[in-house]
XYZ file of C-alpha atoms in Angstrom:
643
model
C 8.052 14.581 14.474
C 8.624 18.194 15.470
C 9.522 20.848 12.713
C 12.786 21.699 12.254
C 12.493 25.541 11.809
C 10.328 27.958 11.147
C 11.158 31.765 9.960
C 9.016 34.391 10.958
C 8.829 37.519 8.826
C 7.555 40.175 10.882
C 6.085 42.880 8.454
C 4.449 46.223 8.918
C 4.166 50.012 8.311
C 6.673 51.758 10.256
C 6.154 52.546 13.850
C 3.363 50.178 14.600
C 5.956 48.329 16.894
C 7.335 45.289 15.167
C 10.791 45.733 16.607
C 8.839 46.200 20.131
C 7.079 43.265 19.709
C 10.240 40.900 19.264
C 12.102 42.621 22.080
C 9.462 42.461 24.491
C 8.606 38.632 23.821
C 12.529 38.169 24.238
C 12.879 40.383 27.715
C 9.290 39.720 28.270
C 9.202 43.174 29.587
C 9.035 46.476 27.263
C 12.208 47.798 25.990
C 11.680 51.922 25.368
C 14.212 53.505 22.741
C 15.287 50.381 20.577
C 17.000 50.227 17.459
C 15.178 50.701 14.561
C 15.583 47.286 12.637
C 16.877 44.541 15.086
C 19.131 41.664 13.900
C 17.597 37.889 13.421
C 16.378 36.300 16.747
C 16.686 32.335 17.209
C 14.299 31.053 19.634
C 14.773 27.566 20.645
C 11.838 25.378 21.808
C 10.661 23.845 24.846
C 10.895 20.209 24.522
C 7.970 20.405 27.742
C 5.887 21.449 25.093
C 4.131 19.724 21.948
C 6.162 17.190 19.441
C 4.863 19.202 16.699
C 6.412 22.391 18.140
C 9.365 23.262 15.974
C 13.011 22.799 17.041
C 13.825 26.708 16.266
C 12.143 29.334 15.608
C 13.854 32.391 13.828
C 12.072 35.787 13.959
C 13.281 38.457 11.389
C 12.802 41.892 11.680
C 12.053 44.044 8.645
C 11.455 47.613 7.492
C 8.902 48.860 5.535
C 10.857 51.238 3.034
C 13.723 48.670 2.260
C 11.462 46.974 -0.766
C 14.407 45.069 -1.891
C 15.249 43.510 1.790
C 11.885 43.275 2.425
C 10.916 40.905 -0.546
C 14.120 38.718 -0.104
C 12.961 37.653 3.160
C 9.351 37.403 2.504
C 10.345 34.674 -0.105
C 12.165 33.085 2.429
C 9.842 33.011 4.758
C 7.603 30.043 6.745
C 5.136 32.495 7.454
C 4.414 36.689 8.062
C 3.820 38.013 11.305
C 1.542 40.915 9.808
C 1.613 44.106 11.921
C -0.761 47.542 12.378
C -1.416 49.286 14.563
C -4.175 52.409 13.891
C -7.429 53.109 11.668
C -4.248 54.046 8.119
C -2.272 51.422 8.778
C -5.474 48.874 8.948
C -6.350 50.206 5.895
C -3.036 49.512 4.237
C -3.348 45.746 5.509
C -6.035 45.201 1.901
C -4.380 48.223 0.176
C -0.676 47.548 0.335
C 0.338 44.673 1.671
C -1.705 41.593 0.781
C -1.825 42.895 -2.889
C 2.269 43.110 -2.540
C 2.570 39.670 -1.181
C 0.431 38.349 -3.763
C 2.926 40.857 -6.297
C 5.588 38.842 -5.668
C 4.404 35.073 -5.952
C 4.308 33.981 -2.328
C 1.446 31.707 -1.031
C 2.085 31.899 2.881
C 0.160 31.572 5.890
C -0.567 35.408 7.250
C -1.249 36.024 11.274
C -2.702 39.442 11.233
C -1.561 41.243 14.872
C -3.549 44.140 16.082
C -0.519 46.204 18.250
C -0.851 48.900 20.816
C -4.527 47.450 22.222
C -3.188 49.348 25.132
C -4.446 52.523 24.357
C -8.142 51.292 23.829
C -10.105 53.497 26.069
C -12.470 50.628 27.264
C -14.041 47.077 26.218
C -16.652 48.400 23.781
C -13.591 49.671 21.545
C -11.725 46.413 21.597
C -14.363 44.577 20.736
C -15.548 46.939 18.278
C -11.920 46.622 16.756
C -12.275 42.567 17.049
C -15.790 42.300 14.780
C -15.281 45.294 12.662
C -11.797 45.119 11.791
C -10.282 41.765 12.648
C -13.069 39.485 11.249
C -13.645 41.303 8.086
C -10.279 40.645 6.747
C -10.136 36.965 7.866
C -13.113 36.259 6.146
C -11.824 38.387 3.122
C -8.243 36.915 2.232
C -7.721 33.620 2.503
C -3.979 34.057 3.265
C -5.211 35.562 6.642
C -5.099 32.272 8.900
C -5.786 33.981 12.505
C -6.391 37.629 14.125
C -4.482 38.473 17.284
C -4.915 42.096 19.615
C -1.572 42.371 21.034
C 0.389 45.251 23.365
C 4.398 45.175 23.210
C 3.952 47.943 26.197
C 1.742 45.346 28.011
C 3.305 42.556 27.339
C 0.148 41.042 26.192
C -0.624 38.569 24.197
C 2.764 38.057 22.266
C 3.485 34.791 23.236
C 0.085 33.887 22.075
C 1.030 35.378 18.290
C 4.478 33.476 18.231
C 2.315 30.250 18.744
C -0.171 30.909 16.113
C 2.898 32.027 14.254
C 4.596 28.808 14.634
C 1.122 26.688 14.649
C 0.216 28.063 10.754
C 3.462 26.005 9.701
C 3.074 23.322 12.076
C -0.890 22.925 12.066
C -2.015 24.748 8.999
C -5.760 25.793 8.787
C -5.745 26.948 5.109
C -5.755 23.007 4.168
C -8.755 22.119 5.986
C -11.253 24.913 6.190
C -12.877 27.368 3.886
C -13.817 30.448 5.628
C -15.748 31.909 2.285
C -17.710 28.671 2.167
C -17.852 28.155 6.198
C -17.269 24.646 5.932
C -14.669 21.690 5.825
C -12.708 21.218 2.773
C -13.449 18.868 0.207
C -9.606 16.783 0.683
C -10.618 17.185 4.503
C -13.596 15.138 4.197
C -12.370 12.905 2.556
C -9.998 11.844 4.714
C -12.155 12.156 8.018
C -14.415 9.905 6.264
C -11.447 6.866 5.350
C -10.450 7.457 9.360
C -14.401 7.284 10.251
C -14.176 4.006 8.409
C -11.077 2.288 9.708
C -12.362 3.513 13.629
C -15.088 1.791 12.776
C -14.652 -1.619 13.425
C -17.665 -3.359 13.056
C -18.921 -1.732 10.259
C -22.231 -0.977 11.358
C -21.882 2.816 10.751
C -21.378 4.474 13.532
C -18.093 5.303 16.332
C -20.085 3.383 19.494
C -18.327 4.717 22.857
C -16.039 2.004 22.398
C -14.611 3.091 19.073
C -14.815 6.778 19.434
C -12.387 6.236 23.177
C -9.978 4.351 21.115
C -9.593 6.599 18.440
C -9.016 9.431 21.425
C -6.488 6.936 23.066
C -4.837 6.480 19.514
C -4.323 10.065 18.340
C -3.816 12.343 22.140
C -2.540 9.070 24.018
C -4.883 9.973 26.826
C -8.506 9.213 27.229
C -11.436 11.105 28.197
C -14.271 10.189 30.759
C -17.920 9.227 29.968
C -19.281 12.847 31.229
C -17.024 14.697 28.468
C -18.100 12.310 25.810
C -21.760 12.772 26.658
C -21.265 16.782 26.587
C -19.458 15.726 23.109
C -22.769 14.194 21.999
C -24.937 16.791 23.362
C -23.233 19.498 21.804
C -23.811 17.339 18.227
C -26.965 16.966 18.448
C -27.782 20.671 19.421
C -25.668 21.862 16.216
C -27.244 19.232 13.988
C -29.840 16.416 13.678
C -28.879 13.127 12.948
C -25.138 13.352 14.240
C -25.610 10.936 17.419
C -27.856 8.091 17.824
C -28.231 5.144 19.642
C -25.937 3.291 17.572
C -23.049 6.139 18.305
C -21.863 9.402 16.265
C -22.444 9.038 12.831
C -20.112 9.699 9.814
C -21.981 13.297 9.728
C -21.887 14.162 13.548
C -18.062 13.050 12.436
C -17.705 16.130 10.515
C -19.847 18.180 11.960
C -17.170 17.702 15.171
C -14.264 18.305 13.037
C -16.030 21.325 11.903
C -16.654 22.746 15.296
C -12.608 22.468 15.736
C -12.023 24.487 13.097
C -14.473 26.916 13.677
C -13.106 27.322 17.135
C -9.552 27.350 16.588
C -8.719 23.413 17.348
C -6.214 22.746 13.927
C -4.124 21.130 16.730
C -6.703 18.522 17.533
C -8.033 17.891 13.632
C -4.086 18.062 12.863
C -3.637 15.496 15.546
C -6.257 12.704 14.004
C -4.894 13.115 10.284
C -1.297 12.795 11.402
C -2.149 9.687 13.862
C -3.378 8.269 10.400
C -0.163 9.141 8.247
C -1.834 12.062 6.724
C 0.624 14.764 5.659
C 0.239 18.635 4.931
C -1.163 18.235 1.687
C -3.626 15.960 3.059
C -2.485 12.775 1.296
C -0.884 9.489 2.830
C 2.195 9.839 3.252
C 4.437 7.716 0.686
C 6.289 6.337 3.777
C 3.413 4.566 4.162
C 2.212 2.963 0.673
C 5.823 2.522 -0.608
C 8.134 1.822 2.428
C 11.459 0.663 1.366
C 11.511 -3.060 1.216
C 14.474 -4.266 -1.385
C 14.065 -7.296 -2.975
C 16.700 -9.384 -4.157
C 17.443 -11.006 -7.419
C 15.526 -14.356 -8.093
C 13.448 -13.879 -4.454
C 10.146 -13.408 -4.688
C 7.062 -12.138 -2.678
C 4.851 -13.776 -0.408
C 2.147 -13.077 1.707
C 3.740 -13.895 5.496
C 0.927 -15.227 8.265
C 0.126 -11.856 9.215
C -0.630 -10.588 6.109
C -3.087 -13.334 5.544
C -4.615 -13.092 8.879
C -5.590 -9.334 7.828
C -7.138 -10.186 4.586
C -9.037 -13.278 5.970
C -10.110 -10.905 8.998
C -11.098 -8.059 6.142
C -13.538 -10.737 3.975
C -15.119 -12.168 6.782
C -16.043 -8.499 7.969
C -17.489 -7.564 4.577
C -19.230 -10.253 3.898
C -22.360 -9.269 5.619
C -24.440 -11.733 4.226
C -22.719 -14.323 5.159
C -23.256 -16.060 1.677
C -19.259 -16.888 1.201
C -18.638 -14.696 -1.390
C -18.143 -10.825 -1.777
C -20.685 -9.380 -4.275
C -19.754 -5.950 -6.011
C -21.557 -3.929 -4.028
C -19.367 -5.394 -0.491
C -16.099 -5.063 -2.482
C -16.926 -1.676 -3.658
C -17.797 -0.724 0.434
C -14.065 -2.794 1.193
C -12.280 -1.072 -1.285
C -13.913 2.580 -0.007
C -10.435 3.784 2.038
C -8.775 3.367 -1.338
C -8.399 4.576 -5.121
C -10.874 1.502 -5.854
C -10.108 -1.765 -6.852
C -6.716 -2.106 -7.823
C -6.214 -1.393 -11.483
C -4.591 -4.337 -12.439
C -7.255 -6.495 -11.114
C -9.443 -4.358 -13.268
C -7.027 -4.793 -16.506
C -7.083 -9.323 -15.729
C -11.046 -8.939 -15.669
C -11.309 -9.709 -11.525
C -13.369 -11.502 -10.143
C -12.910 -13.943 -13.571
C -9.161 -14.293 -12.356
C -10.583 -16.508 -9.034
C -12.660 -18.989 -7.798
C -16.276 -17.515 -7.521
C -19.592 -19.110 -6.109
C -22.717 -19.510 -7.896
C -24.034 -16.009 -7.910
C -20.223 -14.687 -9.319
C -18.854 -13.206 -6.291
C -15.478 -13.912 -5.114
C -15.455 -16.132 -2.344
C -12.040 -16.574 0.464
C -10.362 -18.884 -1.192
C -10.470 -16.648 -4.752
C -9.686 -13.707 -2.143
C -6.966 -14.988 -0.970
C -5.273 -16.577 -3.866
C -5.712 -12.722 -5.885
C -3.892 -11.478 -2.888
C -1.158 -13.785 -3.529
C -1.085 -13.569 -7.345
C -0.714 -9.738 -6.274
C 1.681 -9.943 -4.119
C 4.012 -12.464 -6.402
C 3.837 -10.019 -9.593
C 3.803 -6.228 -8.277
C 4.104 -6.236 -4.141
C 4.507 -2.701 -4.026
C 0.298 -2.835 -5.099
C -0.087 -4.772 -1.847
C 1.898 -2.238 0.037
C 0.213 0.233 -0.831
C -3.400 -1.543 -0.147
C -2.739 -2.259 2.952
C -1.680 0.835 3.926
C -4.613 2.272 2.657
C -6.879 -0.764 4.277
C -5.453 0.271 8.011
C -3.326 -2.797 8.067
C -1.169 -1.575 11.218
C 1.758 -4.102 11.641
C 4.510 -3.173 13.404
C 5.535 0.408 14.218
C 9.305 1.646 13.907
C 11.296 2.932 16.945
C 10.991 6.159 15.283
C 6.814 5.509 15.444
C 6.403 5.376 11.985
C 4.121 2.090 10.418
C 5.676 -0.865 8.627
C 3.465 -2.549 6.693
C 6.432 -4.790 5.208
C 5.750 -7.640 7.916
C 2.625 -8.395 6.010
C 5.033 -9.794 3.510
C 7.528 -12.496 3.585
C 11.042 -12.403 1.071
C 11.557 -16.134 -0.398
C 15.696 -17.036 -0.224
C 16.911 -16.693 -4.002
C 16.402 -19.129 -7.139
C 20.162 -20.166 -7.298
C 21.609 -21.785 -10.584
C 23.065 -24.941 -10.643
C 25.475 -26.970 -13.505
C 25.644 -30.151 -14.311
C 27.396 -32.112 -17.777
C 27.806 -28.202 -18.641
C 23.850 -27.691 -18.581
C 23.046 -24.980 -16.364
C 19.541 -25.842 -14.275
C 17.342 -23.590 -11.514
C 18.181 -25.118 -8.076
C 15.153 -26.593 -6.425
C 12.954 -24.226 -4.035
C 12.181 -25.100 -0.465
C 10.117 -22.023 0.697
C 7.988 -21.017 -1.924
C 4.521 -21.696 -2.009
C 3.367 -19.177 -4.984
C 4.374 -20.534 -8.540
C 4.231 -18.563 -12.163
C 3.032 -20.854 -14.667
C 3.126 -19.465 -18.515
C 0.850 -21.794 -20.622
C 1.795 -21.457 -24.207
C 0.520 -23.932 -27.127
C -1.077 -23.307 -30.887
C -4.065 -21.245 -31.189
C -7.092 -23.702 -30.286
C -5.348 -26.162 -28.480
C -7.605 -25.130 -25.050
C -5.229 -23.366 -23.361
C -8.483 -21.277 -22.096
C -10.608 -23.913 -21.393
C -7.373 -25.206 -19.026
C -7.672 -22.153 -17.521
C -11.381 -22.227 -16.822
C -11.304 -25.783 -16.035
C -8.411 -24.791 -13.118
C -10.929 -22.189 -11.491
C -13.767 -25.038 -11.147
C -15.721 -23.989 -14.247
C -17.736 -25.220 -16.708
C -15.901 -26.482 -20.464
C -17.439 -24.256 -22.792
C -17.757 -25.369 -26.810
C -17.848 -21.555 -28.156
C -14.326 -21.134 -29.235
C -13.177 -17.651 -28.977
C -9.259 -16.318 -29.767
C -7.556 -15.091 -26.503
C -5.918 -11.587 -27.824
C -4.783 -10.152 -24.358
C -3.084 -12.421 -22.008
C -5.799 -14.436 -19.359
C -4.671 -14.982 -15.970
C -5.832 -17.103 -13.406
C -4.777 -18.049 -9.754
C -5.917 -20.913 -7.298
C -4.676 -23.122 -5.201
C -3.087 -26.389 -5.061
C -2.841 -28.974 -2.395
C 0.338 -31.415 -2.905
C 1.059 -34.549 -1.523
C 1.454 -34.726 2.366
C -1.195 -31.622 2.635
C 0.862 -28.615 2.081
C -1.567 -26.182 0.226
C 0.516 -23.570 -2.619
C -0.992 -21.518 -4.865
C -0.552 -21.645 -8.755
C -0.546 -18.450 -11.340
C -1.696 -19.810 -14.812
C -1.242 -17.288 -17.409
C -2.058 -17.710 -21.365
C -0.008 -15.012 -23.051
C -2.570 -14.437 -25.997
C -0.522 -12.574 -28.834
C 1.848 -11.590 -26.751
C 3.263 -15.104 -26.883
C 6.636 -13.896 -28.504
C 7.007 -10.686 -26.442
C 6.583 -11.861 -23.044
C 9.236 -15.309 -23.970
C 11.729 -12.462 -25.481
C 11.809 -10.539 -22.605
C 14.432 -11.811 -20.111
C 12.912 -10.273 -17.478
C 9.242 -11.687 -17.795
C 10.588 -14.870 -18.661
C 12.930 -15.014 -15.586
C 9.215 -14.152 -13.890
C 7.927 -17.538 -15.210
C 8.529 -20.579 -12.564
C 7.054 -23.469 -14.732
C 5.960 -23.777 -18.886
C 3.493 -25.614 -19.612
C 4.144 -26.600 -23.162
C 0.378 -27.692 -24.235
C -0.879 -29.311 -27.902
C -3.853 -30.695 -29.006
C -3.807 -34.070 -29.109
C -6.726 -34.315 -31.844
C -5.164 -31.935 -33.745
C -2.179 -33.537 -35.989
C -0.620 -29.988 -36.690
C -0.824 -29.129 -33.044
C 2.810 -30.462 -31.523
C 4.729 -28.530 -34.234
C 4.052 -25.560 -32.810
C 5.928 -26.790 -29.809
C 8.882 -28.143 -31.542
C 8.539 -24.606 -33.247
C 8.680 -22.441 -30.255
C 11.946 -24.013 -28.596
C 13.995 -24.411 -31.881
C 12.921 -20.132 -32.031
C 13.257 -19.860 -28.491
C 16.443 -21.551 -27.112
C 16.260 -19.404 -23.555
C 13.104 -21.340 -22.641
C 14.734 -24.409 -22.402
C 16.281 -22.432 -18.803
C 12.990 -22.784 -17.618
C 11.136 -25.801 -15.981
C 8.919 -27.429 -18.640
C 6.039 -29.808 -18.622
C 4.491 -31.044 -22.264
C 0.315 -31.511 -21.840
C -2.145 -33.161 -24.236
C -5.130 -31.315 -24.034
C -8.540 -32.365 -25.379
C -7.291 -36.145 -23.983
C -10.787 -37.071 -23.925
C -10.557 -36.804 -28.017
C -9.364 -39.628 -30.577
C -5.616 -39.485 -30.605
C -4.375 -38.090 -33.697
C -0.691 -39.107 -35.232
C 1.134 -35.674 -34.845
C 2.820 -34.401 -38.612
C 6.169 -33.923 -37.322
C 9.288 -35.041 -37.267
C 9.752 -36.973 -34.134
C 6.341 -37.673 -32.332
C 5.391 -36.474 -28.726
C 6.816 -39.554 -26.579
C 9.832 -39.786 -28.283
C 10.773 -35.991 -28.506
C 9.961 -35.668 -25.181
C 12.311 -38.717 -24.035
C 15.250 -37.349 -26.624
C 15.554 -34.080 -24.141
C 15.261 -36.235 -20.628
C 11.757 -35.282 -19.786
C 8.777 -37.117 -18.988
C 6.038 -37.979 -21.596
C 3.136 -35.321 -21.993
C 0.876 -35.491 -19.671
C -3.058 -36.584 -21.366
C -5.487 -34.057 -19.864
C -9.234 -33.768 -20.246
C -11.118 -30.843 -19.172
C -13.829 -33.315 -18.509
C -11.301 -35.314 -16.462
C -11.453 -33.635 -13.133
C -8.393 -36.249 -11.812
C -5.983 -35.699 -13.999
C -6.219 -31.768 -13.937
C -5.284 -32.048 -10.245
C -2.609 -34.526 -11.443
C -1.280 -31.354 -13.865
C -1.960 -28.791 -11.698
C 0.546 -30.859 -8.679
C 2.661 -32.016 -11.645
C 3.353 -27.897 -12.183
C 3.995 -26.651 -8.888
C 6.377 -30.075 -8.580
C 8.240 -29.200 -11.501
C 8.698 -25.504 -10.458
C 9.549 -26.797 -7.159
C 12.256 -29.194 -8.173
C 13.500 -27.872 -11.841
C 16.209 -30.640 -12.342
C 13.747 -32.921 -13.012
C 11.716 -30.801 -15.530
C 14.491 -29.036 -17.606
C 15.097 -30.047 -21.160
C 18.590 -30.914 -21.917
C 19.141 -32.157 -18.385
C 20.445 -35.670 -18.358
C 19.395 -37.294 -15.234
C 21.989 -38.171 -12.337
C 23.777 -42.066 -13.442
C 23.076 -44.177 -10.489
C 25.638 -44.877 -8.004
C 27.113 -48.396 -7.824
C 26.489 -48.381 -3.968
C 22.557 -48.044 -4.532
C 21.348 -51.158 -3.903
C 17.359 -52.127 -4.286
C 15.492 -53.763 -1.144
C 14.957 -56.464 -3.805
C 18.578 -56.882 -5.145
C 19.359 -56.628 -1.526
C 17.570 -59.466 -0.513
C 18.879 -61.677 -3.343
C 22.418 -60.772 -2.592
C 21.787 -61.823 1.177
C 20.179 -65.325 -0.436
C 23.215 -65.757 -2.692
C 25.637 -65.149 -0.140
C 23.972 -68.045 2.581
C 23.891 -70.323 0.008
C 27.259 -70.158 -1.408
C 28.198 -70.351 2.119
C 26.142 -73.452 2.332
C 28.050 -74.920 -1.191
C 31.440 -74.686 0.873
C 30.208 -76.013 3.680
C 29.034 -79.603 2.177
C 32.072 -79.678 0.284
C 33.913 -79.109 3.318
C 32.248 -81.553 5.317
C 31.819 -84.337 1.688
C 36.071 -84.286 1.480
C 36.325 -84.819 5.266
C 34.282 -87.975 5.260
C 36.085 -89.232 2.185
């Protein structure tokens, strides 16, 4: 989008022609005898020109022996137009006036502008002027961004200094090149290389033909032919070995191109790739792009839509160049390159432990996926941000900005319901990614639950969970429809995480687990909801772990069965990790009871059945009963007739 203004400070000893300057690129003809200071000059743009030009542009003219004036405006400035015009005031340019800008705290873009190249006797001079004045300085103060010889009296060049005037706001060079060092700065590079990497498609390292045309056709909207491209390659190759091969231009001949715009005086072009990738003046993303708006509203949560699948099932299948199934460290550290690195809460739940992983440890699509969605359910705006980072492209705006928000679909909201004056969740019918809070007495093998739900081994080395263990996979129910299930054990955070309303209003399903070899193991239960009361707003499902175990008479008041029955819930469910049948039975049982909470919430009496509901059984007897007695009244009918 074009700038909205920029103000031009034009600055310079007096009588090197700053007023001159202004009024001739206004008239565009030379104005003899003008006023000494002239007033404030808008200048509108051309919309024929570039969307980057800005809307306005103000030019203010100043005078050298007004300090006070003269430092108000500088520190309102965009940038300074930078005037001389002989051998003493050239000299004053590193003297005077750098040091005073520098005086006064500003950090702005300077175009340095050589006036009165009119009275140059011949070409030797003016180039003599160009490398032994011009240069010097640009390579001495960094605030110098470009060198212009220009002639008021000549009308020469002056358009030429309002562009690089207006192009050092618009298309700044002090961000991407180092003219000390001669070479690309480090932010630049960094960048070039995350666009090298999303142009390239295939991953093989190199922009073929192909790729490199496409990422002309993305960022100028036009395309070039196959002689220009060639003279591109040429010219590569000449400046440095190794930038072209057969494959295409390298990451390095990448670069080394960039380079060669800077050196030349191309920001435009370099300014057009970042921006075509959402890069802003600072040379980061732009926030627009990791954290669009997308509001959320209370009790919806967030899913991955088709889409948004499609590009993460496209993104594992590229990366896994081995074709083994699974992602090793060394292919998720080359995914995750375009990015801060694997996201950090992935890091903090120990991924890849948190999903389904093949033999050698590396995650394989169905753990990739199901992290995505575990992602996605507790802290979206990490997905946003991902796959803006990743290149996901979506759907662009009318204004042409990226939304990356149709990756992600907005369930309707968890509604409450009452019934006998017990208030219950209403059931869900477009979810398909549950939170599942497993909470139990120390020991009970809430882990090994955990492990046994990602496919691995039961382990006999008992070891306290301190931090909370997370785990995410997914579940096929009845009829085929495949959901994915978040399992977390809360460690000894047990009591914070069930005080806070907010993480408990997180949770879709308890599972309330004991040991059923353990006699002291179902107190803790009881224990929890008589401290507790607010959990009893949340689905629940009781499990007897270790079901493999002799059954041990729990010491407590009221035993499992009964308690259970006493609040209108089913009986705990007897699992085994060893039992691979009935953890699928638990793991469907969960996403059913999160799915339809009136049947899994404590204190919720169950509907009385209606008089009209009438068995296929009692149905059939009522038919028989009603022939026969039909049959009774018919013989009597026909007996008292005869008689």
């Amino acid at each position: 989008m074009p700038v909205d203004n920029v103000r031009v400070v034009i600055c310079g000893d007096e009588a090197v022609g700053k007023s001159n300057l202004i009024t001739a690129l206004v008239k565009e003809t030379f104005v003899p005898n003008i006023q000494h200071v002239i007033p404030p000059i808008n200048i509108p743009r051309d919309f024929s020109s570039s969307p980057y030009t800005p809307n306005s542009t103000l030019l203010i003219d100043t005078s050298a022996t007004d300090i006070p004036t003269l430092h108000e405006e500088i520190r309102k400035a965009d940038v300074i137009w930078l005037v001389y015009s002989d051998h003493y005031t050239y000299e004053r340019i590193s003297l005077y006036w750098i040091p005073m800008f520098r005086s006064i705290g500003v950090n702005l873009p300077v175009i340095l502008c050589n006036n009165k190249c009119d009275l140059a006797t011949s070409d030797s001079e003016a180039e003599r002027a160009k490398t032994e004045e011009l240069i010097p300085l640009l390579k001495e103060f960094k605030e110098i961004e470009a060198c212009i010889r220009c002639s008021a009296k000549e009308n020469y060049n002056i358009n030429q200094a309002l562009y690089l005037c207006q192009r050092a706001v618009t298309h700044p060079i002090a961000p991407l090149y180092d003219y000390k060092e001669n070479n690309l700065k480090p932010l630049l590079i960094s960048a070039l290389k995350r666009i090298f990497y999303l142009c390239d498609k295939d991953q093989d390292g190199y922009l073929s033909d192909e790729e490199f045309l496409k990422l002309q056709e993305k960022c100028f909207h036009k395309t070039i032919d196959i002689n220009e491209l060639m003279l591109i390659k040429n010219t590569l190759n000449h400046l440095t070995p190794n930038s072209v091969n057969d494959g295409g231009i390298t990451e390095l001949g990448f670069l080394n191109l960039n380079k060669l715009y800077a050196e030349t005086g191309r920001h435009e072009t370099i300014w057009g790739i970042l921006r075509t990738f959402y890069y802003t003046d600072s040379l980061s993303i732009d926030d627009k792009i990791l954290y669009p708006k997308f509001d959320v509203p209370l009790h919806s949560s967030v899913e991955l839509s088709p889409i948004g699948y499609k590009f993460l099932v496209d993104l594992f299948l590229l990366f896994d160049k081995d074709n083994d199934g699974g992602l090793s460290e060394a292919e998720l550290n080359q995914l995750f390159f375009p990015t801060p690195g694997i996201p950090k809460s992935w890091q903090e739940s120990n991924f890849p432990r948190t999903v389904v992983c093949n033999d050698q440890g590396y995650v394989t699509l169905q753990g990739w996926l199901a992290q995505w969605s575990m992602t996605t359910y507790l802290d979206y705006k990490t997905t946003l941000a991902y796959l803006g980072y990743l290149g996901f492209e979506g759907n662009k705006s009318k204004n042409g900005s990226l939304n990356t928000t149709v990756a992600l679909n907005i369930t309707k909201q968890r509604k409450l319901r009452k019934r006998n004056g017990k208030i219950y969740r209403s059931p869900t019918k477009d979810r398909t990614v549950f939170n599942c809070y497993i909470v139990g007495a120390s020991g009970c093998g809430k882990t090994s639950l955990i492990e046994s739900f990602l496919g691995r081994h039961y382990s006999e080395t008992y070891s306290p969970t301190i931090q909370p263990n997370i785990a995410v996979n997914n579940v096929e129910l009845k009829g085929g429809k495949q959901c994915y299930l978040i399992m977390e054990e809360l460690g000894e955070l047990e009591s914070a995480i069930i005080e806070n309303n907010s993480k408990l209003n997180q949770c879709d399903v308890l599972c309330l687990a004991y040991d059923s070899a353990d006699p002291e193991s179902f107190q803790h239960l009881i224990d929890l909801r008589n401290r507790f009361q607010e959990l009893d707003e949340v689905p629940m499902v009781f499990v007897a772990l270790k079901a493999d175990l002799d059954r041990q008479q729990q010491r407590c008041d009221m035993q499992p069965e009964p308690y259970t029955r006493s609040i209108f819930l089913p009986p705990p469910l007897h699992i085994s990790s060893s039992w691979s049948s009935s953890l699928t039975e638990l793991m469907v049982h969960l996403v059913e009871a999160a799915n339809n909470p009136q049947f899994a919430t404590s204190g919720l009496e169950p509907e009385p059945e209606t008089e009209s509901y009438i068995t296929p059984f009692t149905g059939g007897a009522a038919a028989f009963i009603l022939l026969a007695s039909l049959w009774v009244v018919r013989r009597t009918f026909l007996t008292s007739r005869n008689s």
